[in-house]
Coordinates of C-alpha atoms in Angstrom, one line a residue:
M1 CA -68.8 -3.0 -28.0
C2 CA -68.4 -3.9 -24.4
S3 CA -67.4 -7.1 -22.8
S4 CA -67.8 -8.2 -19.2
D5 CA -65.3 -11.0 -19.6
L6 CA -62.4 -10.4 -17.2
S7 CA -60.1 -12.9 -18.7
G8 CA -57.7 -12.2 -21.6
D9 CA -54.3 -10.9 -22.4
L10 CA -52.3 -7.9 -21.3
Y11 CA -51.2 -5.8 -24.2
V12 CA -47.7 -4.2 -23.8
P13 CA -47.0 -2.1 -26.9
L14 CA -44.3 0.0 -25.3
F15 CA -41.4 -1.4 -23.3
T16 CA -38.4 0.9 -23.3
S17 CA -35.9 2.0 -20.7
S18 CA -37.9 2.8 -17.5
Q19 CA -41.3 3.3 -19.3
T20 CA -43.7 0.5 -20.0
A21 CA -47.3 1.0 -21.3
A22 CA -49.7 -1.9 -20.6
F23 CA -53.3 -2.1 -21.6
G24 CA -55.9 -4.5 -20.2
A25 CA -58.2 -4.2 -23.2
G26 CA -57.5 -4.2 -26.9
T27 CA -58.6 -5.6 -30.2
P28 CA -56.4 -7.5 -32.7
G29 CA -55.7 -5.7 -36.0
D30 CA -55.0 -7.0 -39.5
G31 CA -52.6 -4.3 -40.6
T32 CA -55.3 -2.3 -42.4
D33 CA -57.6 0.6 -41.6
A34 CA -60.4 -2.0 -41.2
R35 CA -59.2 -2.5 -37.6
F36 CA -61.3 0.4 -36.5
P37 CA -64.3 0.8 -38.9
T38 CA -65.8 4.2 -39.0
G39 CA -68.4 4.8 -36.4
T40 CA -67.4 1.8 -34.2
A41 CA -67.1 2.5 -30.5
Y42 CA -65.2 0.4 -27.9
S43 CA -65.6 0.5 -24.2
Y44 CA -64.3 -1.7 -21.4
D45 CA -64.5 -2.0 -17.6
R46 CA -61.3 -1.5 -15.6
Y47 CA -60.8 -3.0 -12.1
L48 CA -58.1 -1.8 -9.8
G49 CA -57.0 -4.3 -7.1
V50 CA -54.9 -2.9 -4.3
G51 CA -52.9 -5.3 -2.2
T52 CA -51.2 -4.8 1.2
G53 CA -47.6 -5.5 0.2
D54 CA -47.5 -9.0 -1.4
V55 CA -48.7 -10.7 -4.6
G56 CA -51.4 -12.7 -2.8
S57 CA -53.3 -9.8 -1.5
A58 CA -53.5 -8.2 -4.9
L59 CA -54.6 -11.6 -6.3
D60 CA -57.4 -11.7 -3.7
A61 CA -58.9 -8.6 -5.3
L62 CA -58.7 -10.1 -8.8
I63 CA -60.4 -13.3 -7.6
E64 CA -63.2 -11.3 -6.0
A65 CA -63.7 -9.1 -9.1
R66 CA -63.9 -12.1 -11.4
G67 CA -66.2 -14.0 -9.1
D68 CA -64.0 -17.0 -9.3
A69 CA -64.4 -19.9 -6.9
Y70 CA -61.8 -20.1 -4.2
G71 CA -60.7 -21.5 -0.9
E72 CA -58.9 -19.7 2.0
V73 CA -55.4 -20.7 3.2
H74 CA -53.7 -19.2 6.3
G75 CA -51.0 -20.2 8.7
H76 CA -47.9 -19.1 10.6
V77 CA -44.1 -19.5 9.9
L78 CA -41.9 -20.4 12.8
E79 CA -38.1 -21.0 12.9
E80 CA -37.1 -24.7 13.3
G81 CA -35.6 -25.5 16.7
T82 CA -36.5 -22.2 18.4
G83 CA -40.2 -21.7 17.5
V84 CA -39.6 -18.0 16.9
S85 CA -42.2 -16.3 14.7
L86 CA -40.7 -15.0 11.5
S87 CA -41.9 -11.7 10.0
G88 CA -41.2 -10.5 6.5
V89 CA -40.5 -13.9 5.0
S90 CA -42.2 -15.1 1.8
V91 CA -44.5 -18.1 1.4
L92 CA -44.2 -19.0 -2.3
V93 CA -47.2 -20.8 -3.9
Y94 CA -46.2 -23.2 -6.7
Q95 CA -48.3 -25.3 -9.0
P96 CA -47.1 -28.9 -8.5
G97 CA -43.6 -29.4 -9.9
A98 CA -43.4 -25.8 -11.3
D99 CA -40.1 -23.9 -11.3
A100 CA -41.6 -20.5 -10.9
P101 CA -44.1 -19.4 -8.2
W102 CA -47.7 -18.9 -9.1
S103 CA -48.3 -16.5 -6.1
Q104 CA -46.6 -15.2 -3.0
W105 CA -47.6 -14.3 0.6
L106 CA -45.6 -12.3 3.0
T107 CA -45.7 -12.9 6.7
D108 CA -47.1 -10.1 8.9
V109 CA -47.8 -8.0 5.8
G110 CA -49.4 -4.6 5.5
D111 CA -51.3 -3.4 8.6
D112 CA -50.8 -6.7 10.5
T113 CA -49.3 -5.3 13.7
Q114 CA -48.9 -8.7 15.5
P115 CA -45.4 -10.2 14.7
D116 CA -46.6 -13.8 14.8
G117 CA -45.4 -14.9 11.3
S118 CA -49.0 -15.1 10.0
F119 CA -49.8 -15.3 6.3
G120 CA -52.7 -16.2 4.1
G121 CA -55.1 -15.4 1.2
K122 CA -57.3 -16.9 -1.4
L123 CA -56.5 -19.6 -4.0
P124 CA -58.6 -21.1 -6.8
P125 CA -59.5 -24.8 -6.1
G126 CA -56.6 -27.1 -7.0
D127 CA -53.3 -28.6 -5.9
Y128 CA -50.4 -26.4 -4.8
E129 CA -47.0 -26.5 -3.1
L130 CA -46.0 -24.0 -0.4
L131 CA -42.3 -23.1 0.2
V132 CA -40.9 -20.7 2.8
H133 CA -38.2 -18.4 1.3
A134 CA -36.3 -15.6 2.9
R135 CA -33.1 -13.9 2.0
G136 CA -30.2 -15.1 4.2
R137 CA -32.1 -18.2 5.3
P138 CA -32.2 -21.8 3.9
D139 CA -35.3 -22.6 1.9
G140 CA -37.8 -24.9 3.6
E141 CA -39.2 -28.0 2.0
R142 CA -42.2 -27.8 -0.3
V143 CA -45.5 -28.6 1.4
A144 CA -48.2 -30.1 -0.8
I145 CA -51.8 -28.9 -0.2
T146 CA -55.2 -29.3 -1.9
V147 CA -57.6 -26.4 -1.9
G148 CA -61.3 -26.9 -2.4
E149 CA -64.0 -24.4 -3.0
G150 CA -65.1 -22.9 0.3
D151 CA -62.2 -24.5 2.2
D152 CA -60.5 -22.7 5.1
L153 CA -57.2 -24.4 5.6
S154 CA -54.7 -23.7 8.4
I155 CA -51.1 -24.7 7.4
P156 CA -48.2 -24.4 9.9
L157 CA -44.9 -23.9 8.1
S158 CA -41.3 -23.8 9.3
S159 CA -38.0 -22.3 8.2
P160 CA -34.6 -23.9 8.9
R161 CA -32.2 -21.9 11.1
P162 CA -29.5 -19.8 9.3
G163 CA -25.9 -19.2 10.4
E164 CA -24.3 -16.0 11.4
V165 CA -21.2 -14.2 10.1
R166 CA -19.4 -11.1 11.7
V167 CA -17.4 -9.2 9.2
E168 CA -14.9 -6.3 9.7
V169 CA -13.3 -4.5 6.8
Y170 CA -10.1 -2.3 7.2
D171 CA -7.9 -0.3 4.9
E172 CA -4.1 -0.5 4.9
T173 CA -3.9 1.9 7.8
G174 CA -6.0 -0.3 10.1
R175 CA -9.0 2.0 9.9
L176 CA -12.5 0.5 9.5
V177 CA -13.8 1.7 6.1
P178 CA -17.2 1.7 4.4
S179 CA -17.4 -1.3 2.0
K180 CA -19.5 -3.8 0.2
I181 CA -19.1 -7.5 1.1
T182 CA -20.1 -10.2 -1.5
F183 CA -20.5 -13.8 -0.4
T184 CA -20.2 -16.6 -2.9
G185 CA -21.3 -20.2 -2.1
P186 CA -24.4 -22.3 -2.0
D187 CA -27.9 -21.0 -2.6
P188 CA -27.2 -18.1 -4.9
F189 CA -29.7 -15.3 -5.4
D190 CA -32.8 -16.3 -7.4
S191 CA -34.7 -13.4 -8.8
V192 CA -37.5 -15.7 -9.7
E193 CA -38.1 -16.2 -5.9
G194 CA -37.9 -12.5 -5.3
D195 CA -34.2 -12.0 -4.6
P196 CA -32.5 -9.0 -6.1
F197 CA -30.8 -9.5 -9.5
V198 CA -27.1 -9.3 -9.1
G199 CA -24.5 -10.3 -11.7
G200 CA -22.3 -13.2 -10.9
S201 CA -24.9 -15.1 -8.9
P202 CA -23.7 -14.4 -5.4
S203 CA -25.3 -15.9 -2.3
E204 CA -25.5 -12.5 -0.5
V205 CA -24.4 -8.9 -0.9
V206 CA -24.3 -6.5 2.1
F207 CA -23.2 -3.0 2.6
A208 CA -21.2 -1.9 5.6
P209 CA -21.3 1.9 5.9
H210 CA -19.1 1.8 9.0
G211 CA -16.9 -1.1 8.0
E212 CA -18.6 -3.9 9.9
A213 CA -21.7 -6.0 9.4
D214 CA -23.6 -9.0 10.9
V215 CA -24.8 -11.3 8.2
T216 CA -27.2 -14.3 8.2
L217 CA -26.5 -17.1 5.7
P218 CA -27.7 -20.6 5.1
P219 CA -25.2 -23.1 6.4
G220 CA -22.5 -24.0 3.9
T221 CA -19.0 -23.2 2.6
Y222 CA -18.5 -19.5 1.5
T223 CA -15.9 -17.1 0.2
A224 CA -16.3 -13.4 1.2
I225 CA -15.1 -10.5 -1.1
A226 CA -14.8 -7.0 0.3
S227 CA -14.7 -4.1 -2.1
R228 CA -14.7 -0.3 -2.0
G229 CA -15.3 1.0 -5.5
L230 CA -12.7 1.6 -8.2
E231 CA -9.7 2.8 -6.2
Y232 CA -9.3 -0.2 -3.8
E233 CA -8.0 -3.7 -4.2
L234 CA -10.4 -6.5 -3.3
G235 CA -10.1 -8.2 0.0
V236 CA -10.8 -11.9 -0.5
S237 CA -11.2 -14.4 2.4
D238 CA -10.2 -18.1 2.4
P239 CA -13.2 -20.5 2.2
F240 CA -15.0 -20.7 5.5
E241 CA -17.9 -22.6 7.0
V242 CA -21.2 -21.2 8.2
T243 CA -23.1 -23.4 10.7
D244 CA -26.4 -22.9 12.4
T245 CA -24.8 -23.2 15.9
G246 CA -22.1 -20.5 15.9
V247 CA -20.8 -17.2 14.5
A248 CA -18.1 -17.1 11.8
R249 CA -15.8 -14.1 12.2
L250 CA -13.9 -12.5 9.3
R251 CA -11.4 -9.6 9.1
L252 CA -10.8 -8.4 5.5
Q253 CA -8.6 -5.6 4.1
V254 CA -9.1 -3.4 1.1
V255 CA -5.9 -1.5 0.0
H256 CA -6.2 2.0 -1.5
S257 CA -3.9 1.3 -4.5
V258 CA -5.0 4.0 -7.0
D259 CA -3.8 7.5 -6.1
T260 CA -6.6 10.0 -6.9
T261 CA -5.3 12.8 -4.7
G262 CA -6.9 16.1 -5.8
W263 CA -9.7 14.3 -7.6
V264 CA -13.2 13.8 -6.2
S265 CA -15.2 10.7 -7.1
A266 CA -18.6 11.9 -8.0
D267 CA -22.0 10.7 -9.2
F268 CA -24.4 13.4 -10.5
H269 CA -27.4 11.2 -11.5
V270 CA -28.9 9.4 -8.5
H271 CA -32.4 8.3 -7.5
A272 CA -34.0 7.1 -4.3
I273 CA -37.4 6.9 -2.6
N274 CA -38.6 10.4 -3.7
S275 CA -38.4 9.2 -7.4
F276 CA -41.6 7.5 -8.5
D277 CA -39.6 4.5 -9.9
S278 CA -37.3 3.9 -7.0
G279 CA -37.9 2.1 -3.6
T280 CA -34.5 2.8 -2.2
S281 CA -34.5 4.7 1.1
L282 CA -32.3 7.7 1.7
E283 CA -30.3 5.7 4.3
D284 CA -29.7 2.9 1.8
R285 CA -28.7 5.3 -0.9
V286 CA -26.1 7.0 1.3
T287 CA -24.9 3.5 2.4
T288 CA -24.4 2.3 -1.2
M289 CA -22.5 5.5 -2.1
V290 CA -20.0 5.4 0.7
S291 CA -19.6 1.6 0.3
E292 CA -18.7 2.1 -3.4
G293 CA -16.2 4.9 -2.6
V294 CA -18.3 7.7 -4.0
E295 CA -17.2 11.0 -2.3
F296 CA -19.7 13.4 -3.7
F297 CA -23.2 12.8 -5.1
T298 CA -26.2 14.9 -6.1
S299 CA -29.8 14.0 -5.4
T300 CA -31.5 14.0 -8.8
D301 CA -34.9 12.5 -8.1
H302 CA -37.6 12.8 -10.7
D303 CA -39.2 16.2 -10.2
F304 CA -38.4 16.2 -6.5
L305 CA -35.7 18.2 -4.6
T306 CA -34.2 15.9 -2.0
D307 CA -31.6 17.0 0.6
Y308 CA -29.4 14.1 1.8
A309 CA -27.4 16.3 4.3
P310 CA -29.5 15.5 7.3
T311 CA -29.3 11.7 6.5
V312 CA -25.6 11.8 6.1
Q313 CA -25.3 13.7 9.4
D314 CA -27.6 11.3 11.3
M315 CA -25.5 8.3 10.0
E316 CA -22.3 10.1 11.1
L317 CA -20.8 9.7 7.6
E318 CA -19.7 13.3 6.9
P319 CA -16.0 12.2 6.7
W320 CA -16.8 9.9 3.8
V321 CA -19.3 11.7 1.6
K322 CA -20.6 15.1 0.7
T323 CA -24.0 15.7 -1.1
A324 CA -25.7 18.4 -3.0
V325 CA -29.4 19.0 -3.8
G326 CA -30.1 18.3 -7.5
L327 CA -33.0 17.6 -9.7
E328 CA -34.0 15.6 -12.8
T329 CA -36.7 17.3 -14.7
T330 CA -38.4 14.3 -16.3
T331 CA -40.5 15.4 -19.2
L332 CA -42.6 13.2 -21.4
E333 CA -41.8 15.1 -24.6
V334 CA -38.4 16.9 -24.7
G335 CA -36.0 14.7 -22.8
H336 CA -34.5 14.8 -19.3
F337 CA -32.5 17.7 -17.9
L338 CA -30.5 17.7 -14.6
G339 CA -28.7 20.2 -12.6
F340 CA -27.2 21.2 -9.2
P341 CA -26.7 22.8 -6.7
Y342 CA -30.1 23.9 -5.5
Q343 CA -31.9 24.2 -2.1
A344 CA -34.8 21.9 -1.1
D345 CA -37.8 23.5 0.7
T346 CA -39.4 20.9 2.9
L347 CA -42.5 23.0 3.3
K348 CA -43.3 22.9 -0.4
D349 CA -44.6 20.0 -2.5
H350 CA -41.9 17.9 -4.0
G351 CA -39.3 19.9 -2.1
G352 CA -40.0 23.0 -4.3
A353 CA -39.5 21.3 -7.7
F354 CA -41.5 22.9 -10.6
D355 CA -44.2 21.6 -13.0
W356 CA -42.6 21.3 -16.4
T357 CA -45.9 20.7 -18.3
G358 CA -46.0 22.7 -21.5
M359 CA -42.5 24.1 -21.0
T360 CA -40.0 24.2 -23.9
A361 CA -36.5 22.9 -23.4
Q362 CA -35.1 26.5 -23.0
E363 CA -37.8 27.4 -20.5
I364 CA -36.9 24.3 -18.4
L365 CA -33.2 25.1 -18.5
D366 CA -33.9 28.7 -17.5
T367 CA -36.1 27.5 -14.6
L368 CA -33.3 25.1 -13.5
D369 CA -30.9 28.0 -13.4
G370 CA -33.4 30.1 -11.4
L371 CA -33.7 27.4 -8.8
G372 CA -30.0 27.7 -8.2
T373 CA -29.5 31.4 -8.4
S374 CA -32.4 32.0 -6.0
A375 CA -30.6 30.0 -3.4
G376 CA -27.3 31.9 -4.0
Y377 CA -25.6 29.3 -6.3
E378 CA -24.4 29.4 -9.9
P379 CA -25.7 26.0 -10.9
I380 CA -24.8 23.8 -13.8
N381 CA -27.2 21.8 -15.9
F382 CA -26.8 18.9 -18.3
V383 CA -28.7 16.7 -20.6
A384 CA -29.2 13.1 -19.4
H385 CA -29.1 10.0 -21.7
P386 CA -29.7 12.1 -24.9
R387 CA -30.1 9.0 -27.1
D388 CA -32.5 7.0 -24.9
G389 CA -35.4 7.0 -27.3
I390 CA -38.5 8.8 -26.1
L391 CA -36.5 9.8 -22.9
G392 CA -33.6 11.3 -24.9
Y393 CA -33.4 14.9 -25.9
F394 CA -31.5 14.3 -29.1
D395 CA -33.7 11.5 -30.2
Q396 CA -36.9 13.3 -29.6
F397 CA -35.8 16.3 -31.7
G398 CA -34.2 14.1 -34.4
Y399 CA -30.8 15.7 -33.9
N400 CA -28.3 14.8 -36.6
P401 CA -24.8 15.0 -35.1
Y402 CA -23.0 15.0 -38.4
T403 CA -24.8 18.1 -39.8
G404 CA -25.7 19.8 -36.5
E405 CA -29.3 20.0 -37.9
L406 CA -32.6 18.5 -36.9
E407 CA -34.4 15.9 -38.9
T408 CA -37.8 16.8 -37.7
P409 CA -39.4 13.8 -35.9
I410 CA -43.0 12.7 -36.6
L411 CA -44.0 13.8 -33.2
A412 CA -43.3 17.5 -34.0
N413 CA -46.4 17.4 -36.2
W414 CA -48.6 17.0 -33.1
N415 CA -46.4 18.6 -30.4
D416 CA -45.2 22.2 -30.8
L417 CA -42.7 21.6 -28.0
L418 CA -40.7 19.6 -30.5
A419 CA -40.7 22.2 -33.2
E420 CA -37.3 22.9 -34.7
D421 CA -37.0 26.4 -33.3
E422 CA -37.5 25.0 -29.7
F423 CA -34.2 23.0 -29.8
T424 CA -31.5 24.6 -27.8
F425 CA -27.8 24.1 -27.1
D426 CA -27.9 26.2 -23.9
F427 CA -26.7 23.6 -21.5
D428 CA -23.3 23.0 -19.7
A429 CA -22.6 19.3 -20.0
L430 CA -23.7 16.1 -21.7
E431 CA -24.1 12.7 -20.1
I432 CA -22.4 10.3 -22.5
L433 CA -22.1 7.3 -20.1
N434 CA -25.3 6.2 -18.3
G435 CA -25.3 3.2 -15.9
K436 CA -24.8 0.0 -17.8
R437 CA -26.5 1.2 -20.9
V438 CA -23.7 0.2 -23.2
E439 CA -26.0 0.3 -26.2
L440 CA -26.1 4.1 -25.9
I441 CA -22.4 4.6 -26.0
R442 CA -21.1 4.3 -29.6
T443 CA -22.6 4.5 -33.0
P444 CA -22.2 1.2 -34.8
T445 CA -20.4 1.2 -38.1
Q446 CA -22.4 0.4 -41.2
D447 CA -20.4 -2.9 -41.5
E448 CA -21.5 -3.9 -38.0
L449 CA -25.2 -3.1 -38.8
D450 CA -25.0 -5.1 -42.0
R451 CA -23.4 -8.1 -40.3
Y452 CA -26.0 -7.9 -37.5
A453 CA -28.8 -7.8 -40.0
A454 CA -27.4 -11.0 -41.7
D455 CA -26.7 -12.8 -38.4
E456 CA -27.7 -11.4 -35.0
T457 CA -25.2 -13.6 -33.3
S458 CA -22.2 -12.2 -35.3
V459 CA -22.1 -8.8 -33.5
D460 CA -22.6 -8.0 -29.8
G461 CA -22.5 -4.9 -27.7
Y462 CA -18.8 -5.1 -27.0
D463 CA -18.1 -5.1 -30.8
V464 CA -20.0 -1.9 -31.1
I465 CA -18.4 0.0 -28.2
S466 CA -14.9 -1.1 -29.2
R467 CA -13.6 1.2 -31.8
T468 CA -10.4 -0.4 -33.0
G469 CA -7.5 1.4 -34.6
E470 CA -8.2 -0.4 -37.9
E471 CA -11.8 0.7 -37.8
Q472 CA -10.8 4.3 -37.1
E473 CA -8.4 4.3 -40.0
A474 CA -11.0 2.8 -42.3
L475 CA -13.5 5.5 -41.2
L476 CA -11.0 8.2 -42.0
A477 CA -10.3 6.6 -45.3
G478 CA -14.0 6.3 -46.2
T479 CA -13.8 2.5 -46.3
Y480 CA -16.2 2.3 -43.4
R481 CA -18.9 4.7 -42.4
L482 CA -21.0 5.1 -39.3
G483 CA -24.5 3.7 -39.4
Y484 CA -27.3 6.2 -39.4
G485 CA -30.3 5.9 -37.1
H486 CA -28.4 4.3 -34.2
E487 CA -26.4 7.2 -32.9
G488 CA -24.2 6.8 -29.9
Q489 CA -23.6 9.4 -27.2
V490 CA -19.8 9.3 -27.3
D491 CA -19.9 9.9 -31.1
D492 CA -22.4 12.6 -30.6
W493 CA -19.9 14.3 -28.2
F494 CA -17.1 14.1 -30.7
S495 CA -19.3 15.3 -33.5
L496 CA -20.3 18.3 -31.4
L497 CA -16.6 19.1 -30.9
N498 CA -16.2 19.1 -34.6
L499 CA -19.1 21.5 -34.9
G500 CA -17.5 23.9 -32.4
Y501 CA -19.6 22.9 -29.3
R502 CA -17.6 22.3 -26.1
Y503 CA -19.6 20.4 -23.5
T504 CA -18.2 18.6 -20.4
A505 CA -18.6 14.8 -20.9
L506 CA -20.1 13.1 -17.8
G507 CA -20.6 9.5 -16.7
N508 CA -23.2 8.8 -14.1
S509 CA -24.9 5.7 -12.7
D510 CA -28.5 6.8 -12.9
T511 CA -28.9 4.2 -10.1
H512 CA -32.4 3.5 -8.9
G513 CA -31.8 0.5 -6.7
K514 CA -29.0 -1.1 -4.7
F515 CA -27.7 -3.9 -6.9
S516 CA -28.4 -4.1 -10.6
V517 CA -26.7 -0.7 -11.3
E518 CA -24.2 0.0 -8.6
A519 CA -23.7 3.5 -7.1
G520 CA -20.9 5.2 -9.0
C521 CA -21.0 2.9 -12.0
P522 CA -19.9 4.9 -14.0
R523 CA -18.6 7.9 -12.1
N524 CA -16.8 11.2 -12.6
Y525 CA -13.4 12.2 -11.3
V526 CA -13.6 16.0 -10.7
L527 CA -10.4 18.0 -10.2
A528 CA -10.8 20.0 -7.0
D529 CA -8.9 21.9 -4.4
T530 CA -9.7 19.2 -1.8
D531 CA -10.8 15.6 -2.1
D532 CA -11.7 15.4 1.6
P533 CA -15.5 15.0 1.7
A534 CA -15.8 16.9 4.9
Y535 CA -14.4 20.0 3.1
I536 CA -15.8 19.7 -0.4
D537 CA -17.8 22.7 -1.6
E538 CA -20.7 22.0 -3.9
Q539 CA -20.3 25.2 -5.8
A540 CA -16.6 24.4 -6.4
I541 CA -17.7 21.0 -7.9
A542 CA -20.2 22.7 -10.1
D543 CA -17.6 25.2 -11.3
A544 CA -15.2 22.4 -12.1
V545 CA -17.8 20.6 -14.1
R546 CA -18.6 23.8 -16.0
A547 CA -14.9 24.3 -16.7
G548 CA -14.5 20.7 -18.0
H549 CA -12.3 19.5 -15.2
V550 CA -13.8 16.1 -15.3
V551 CA -12.9 12.6 -16.3
A552 CA -15.8 10.1 -16.7
S553 CA -14.9 6.5 -16.2
Y554 CA -16.1 3.0 -15.6
G555 CA -12.7 2.1 -14.1
P556 CA -9.5 3.4 -15.7
D557 CA -7.9 6.4 -14.0
R558 CA -6.3 8.8 -16.3
K559 CA -3.6 11.3 -15.5
S560 CA -2.2 13.7 -18.1
T561 CA 1.1 15.6 -18.0
R562 CA 1.8 18.3 -20.7
L563 CA 5.4 18.3 -21.7
N564 CA 5.3 21.2 -24.1
S565 CA 2.9 22.8 -26.5
S566 CA 2.8 19.8 -28.9
H567 CA 3.2 16.7 -26.7
L568 CA 1.0 15.2 -24.1
V569 CA 1.8 12.1 -22.0
I570 CA -1.2 10.2 -20.8
S571 CA -0.8 7.4 -18.2
Y572 CA -3.5 4.9 -17.1
A573 CA -4.1 2.9 -13.9
V574 CA -6.7 0.2 -14.2

């Protein structure tokens, strides 16, 4: 069967973690084998539309492929009052009265080398509303237009002038420090309009790698909040006014109130532009790390060896952060494995990363070790997000943490790489905290699963990750039991301890962007000879991780003091 109809639905049978499978052709089933009668063949045509950097240019290709009727719309965006051409702002296309845009054009997009604020593209005949939107600027008014078949409309648009804010952030010694500044006030971020998704609905978030920033904001009343990761107090401004006629000036202070002397704040799972699923530049990644108070991080791009050292040097941030070359080997079958330190080779494809196709887990771990030893290091390796479904090493092999045995998954019947004898414990550490994936942390009790099955609103993620003293006593007494089939990584780690395996527990951000998962959330505090980034040695950090001298944390700082052989005092700073 073959159809030339280019309309229809998009089928998305797989939507998990960072992997989505979408199909533009399909046939409905009835739950029986009759869905695909013997001898029936299906075929379809696929069209690939390549845009130039905005939604509208990709839509143009679809309209042409379908042979739809259309009209042309083009114009320029200028700033009100000054007449300055605005590049890089969005012209959102709405159907009349709609809350969400139907399409979007970007001014001076793609290979347009003339910075004149031009935009344009094709639209099917009908009524539309155009709105100019840009981060840090007030939205313009919606402009109603009518597009007829064959029309060529020229539409001038304007954008109101923003205000300006100059911010400086100091620590308690009077030194400018890298920081993040969050502004709350009118016009919060709207992800529907293309703004980044940030919890708390701020109006703007900027990073100041050298402690100072110039910010544009729509006119209005704001509060600014300076932060610098987990160890510093917030610096909060009084409410202040932003106008389109002057510059507001702020001086904020962040006080280093949590003493972490001798401990290095580290993130060992980090992505940027060299990962296929990240658009964050190397400069932006370094900026986010120093602004969040991370003192050491490893590049662990997907199957790409990245060296941040030249970027850190160019940005003159060596006093604030040290980096090491790392790697995330991102298989489709046997999970994800990370390690460091390595050496990137800029003359080789992907910086010298290897092709893991057809390799067993042990072969991958051995190859990771070889990457380090060939460069003169003794690297460490660890398993990332082991319970992340098809991306998780434990889940793919069907590892049972209570027995230490494999419950062979169905996939092993078709994939020899998942055979029972290919499973290995030959790694150094286990990532038990990963970004904000709270659903991976703890194994729910059977009582929680039963209550959730009866009423989905009766149990939330916080109920599952909170293991109360009463629940723990009930588990020991056998009144409760852990639910099977929903294993959590912290409980895996404890079960491995019971089985005699000693792995360093790690907590990493796995950050891919700048906002939704912050750099260093969570992070590791590594016991080291020095916590001065300018003098940190990457091999010493790897050795400390191998020795288990790490505390993984979303915030609490733990210090332990042994009084004698049987008593241990633990203090917390939050």
